[in-house]
Amino acid sequence: MKITSRAKATAFFITLGACLVALTIALNVSWIVINWREVVPLVLGVILFGFITAGVVVNTIFLVREIRRNEQHDSFLNAVTHELKTPIASLRLYIETLESRQLDDTKRREFYHICCRTRTVCWARWSRC
């Protein structure tokens, strides 16, 4: 899955929203020019185009807010993942050292103690999430 730049996506949706608002305003002005003598179509058209313009503006605002919320969510997940990978990598290194080398009992206990401490730190970070 290709990750696109959020700045580009935000700029695209803001530009698209601005263009659509400009288009609805142009249509509204042309509607007023065409129907300036008839009161009912003029009033209904102005109200309808006002709702359409407001809807486009609100939709654009919600899209930009959703893009920013997704960016914050991704940043949080990346930070949590990084915080959890470091102690887990350390644990794996300690266990591989214990398995691959012949150590005396004091060194082995020292590695076990470090493993338990790292496990505790990892668990504390995990439980905060």
Coordinates of C-alpha atoms in Angstrom, one line a residue:
M1 CA 0.0 0.0 0.0
K2 CA 1.4 3.3 -1.0
I3 CA 1.4 6.1 1.6
T4 CA 0.7 9.5 0.1
S5 CA 1.9 12.8 1.5
R6 CA -0.7 14.2 3.9
A7 CA 0.3 17.8 3.0
K8 CA -0.5 17.0 -0.7
A9 CA -3.8 15.4 0.3
T10 CA -4.7 18.4 2.5
A11 CA -3.8 20.9 -0.3
F12 CA -5.8 18.9 -2.8
F13 CA -9.0 18.8 -0.8
I14 CA -8.7 22.5 0.2
T15 CA -8.2 23.4 -3.5
L16 CA -11.1 21.1 -4.6
G17 CA -13.4 22.6 -1.9
A18 CA -12.4 26.2 -2.9
C19 CA -13.0 25.5 -6.6
L20 CA -16.4 23.9 -5.8
V21 CA -17.4 26.9 -3.7
A22 CA -16.4 29.2 -6.4
L23 CA -18.4 27.2 -8.9
T24 CA -21.6 27.2 -6.7
I25 CA -21.2 31.0 -6.2
A26 CA -20.9 31.5 -10.0
L27 CA -23.9 29.3 -10.5
N28 CA -25.8 31.3 -7.9
V29 CA -24.9 34.6 -9.5
S30 CA -25.9 33.4 -12.9
W31 CA -29.2 32.1 -11.4
I32 CA -29.9 35.5 -9.9
V33 CA -29.1 37.2 -13.3
I34 CA -31.4 34.8 -15.2
N35 CA -34.3 34.9 -12.7
W36 CA -34.1 38.4 -11.4
R37 CA -37.7 39.2 -12.4
E38 CA -39.3 36.1 -11.0
V39 CA -39.4 36.2 -7.2
V40 CA -40.2 32.5 -6.3
P41 CA -37.4 30.8 -8.4
L42 CA -35.0 33.6 -7.3
V43 CA -35.6 33.1 -3.6
L44 CA -35.6 29.3 -3.8
G45 CA -32.5 29.3 -6.0
V46 CA -30.6 31.6 -3.6
I47 CA -31.6 29.4 -0.6
L48 CA -30.7 26.2 -2.3
F49 CA -27.3 27.4 -3.6
G50 CA -26.6 28.7 -0.1
F51 CA -27.2 25.3 1.3
I52 CA -25.1 23.7 -1.4
T53 CA -22.3 26.1 -0.7
A54 CA -22.4 25.6 3.0
G55 CA -22.4 21.8 2.5
V56 CA -19.3 22.0 0.4
V57 CA -17.5 24.2 2.9
V58 CA -18.5 21.9 5.8
N59 CA -17.5 18.8 3.8
T60 CA -14.1 20.3 3.1
I61 CA -13.5 21.2 6.7
F62 CA -14.4 17.7 7.8
L63 CA -12.1 16.1 5.2
V64 CA -9.1 18.3 6.4
R65 CA -9.9 17.5 10.0
E66 CA -10.0 13.8 9.3
I67 CA -6.7 13.9 7.5
R68 CA -5.1 15.6 10.5
R69 CA -6.7 13.2 12.9
N70 CA -5.3 10.2 10.9
E71 CA -1.9 11.9 10.9
Q72 CA -2.0 12.2 14.7
H73 CA -3.2 8.6 15.0
D74 CA -0.3 7.3 12.8
S75 CA 2.2 9.4 14.8
F76 CA 0.9 8.0 18.1
L77 CA 1.1 4.4 16.8
N78 CA 4.7 5.0 15.4
A79 CA 5.8 6.3 18.8
V80 CA 4.2 3.5 20.7
T81 CA 5.7 0.9 18.4
H82 CA 9.1 2.5 18.7
E83 CA 8.9 2.5 22.5
L84 CA 7.9 -1.2 22.6
K85 CA 10.5 -2.4 20.1
T86 CA 13.5 -1.2 22.0
P87 CA 12.9 -3.3 25.2
I88 CA 11.8 -6.3 23.2
A89 CA 14.9 -6.2 21.0
S90 CA 17.0 -6.0 24.2
L91 CA 15.2 -9.0 25.7
R92 CA 15.8 -11.0 22.5
L93 CA 19.5 -10.1 22.6
Y94 CA 19.8 -11.2 26.2
I95 CA 18.0 -14.5 25.6
E96 CA 20.1 -15.2 22.5
T97 CA 23.3 -14.5 24.6
L98 CA 22.1 -16.9 27.3
E99 CA 21.3 -19.6 24.7
S100 CA 24.5 -19.3 22.6
R101 CA 27.2 -18.9 25.2
Q102 CA 28.4 -21.0 28.2
L103 CA 28.3 -18.7 31.2
D104 CA 29.0 -19.2 34.8
D105 CA 26.1 -18.9 37.3
T106 CA 26.8 -15.4 38.4
K107 CA 26.8 -14.0 34.8
R108 CA 23.7 -16.1 34.0
R109 CA 21.9 -14.7 37.0
E110 CA 23.0 -11.2 36.0
F111 CA 21.5 -11.7 32.5
Y112 CA 18.3 -13.1 34.0
H113 CA 18.1 -10.1 36.3
I114 CA 18.5 -7.7 33.3
C115 CA 15.9 -9.7 31.4
C116 CA 13.4 -9.4 34.3
R117 CA 14.1 -5.6 34.6
T118 CA 13.6 -5.1 30.8
R119 CA 10.5 -7.2 30.9
T120 CA 9.1 -5.0 33.7
V121 CA 9.9 -1.8 31.8
C122 CA 8.3 -3.3 28.7
W123 CA 5.2 -4.3 30.6
A124 CA 5.0 -0.8 32.2
R125 CA 5.1 0.9 28.8
W126 CA 2.6 -1.5 27.4
S127 CA 0.1 -1.0 30.2
R128 CA 0.2 2.8 29.8
C129 CA -1.2 2.4 26.3

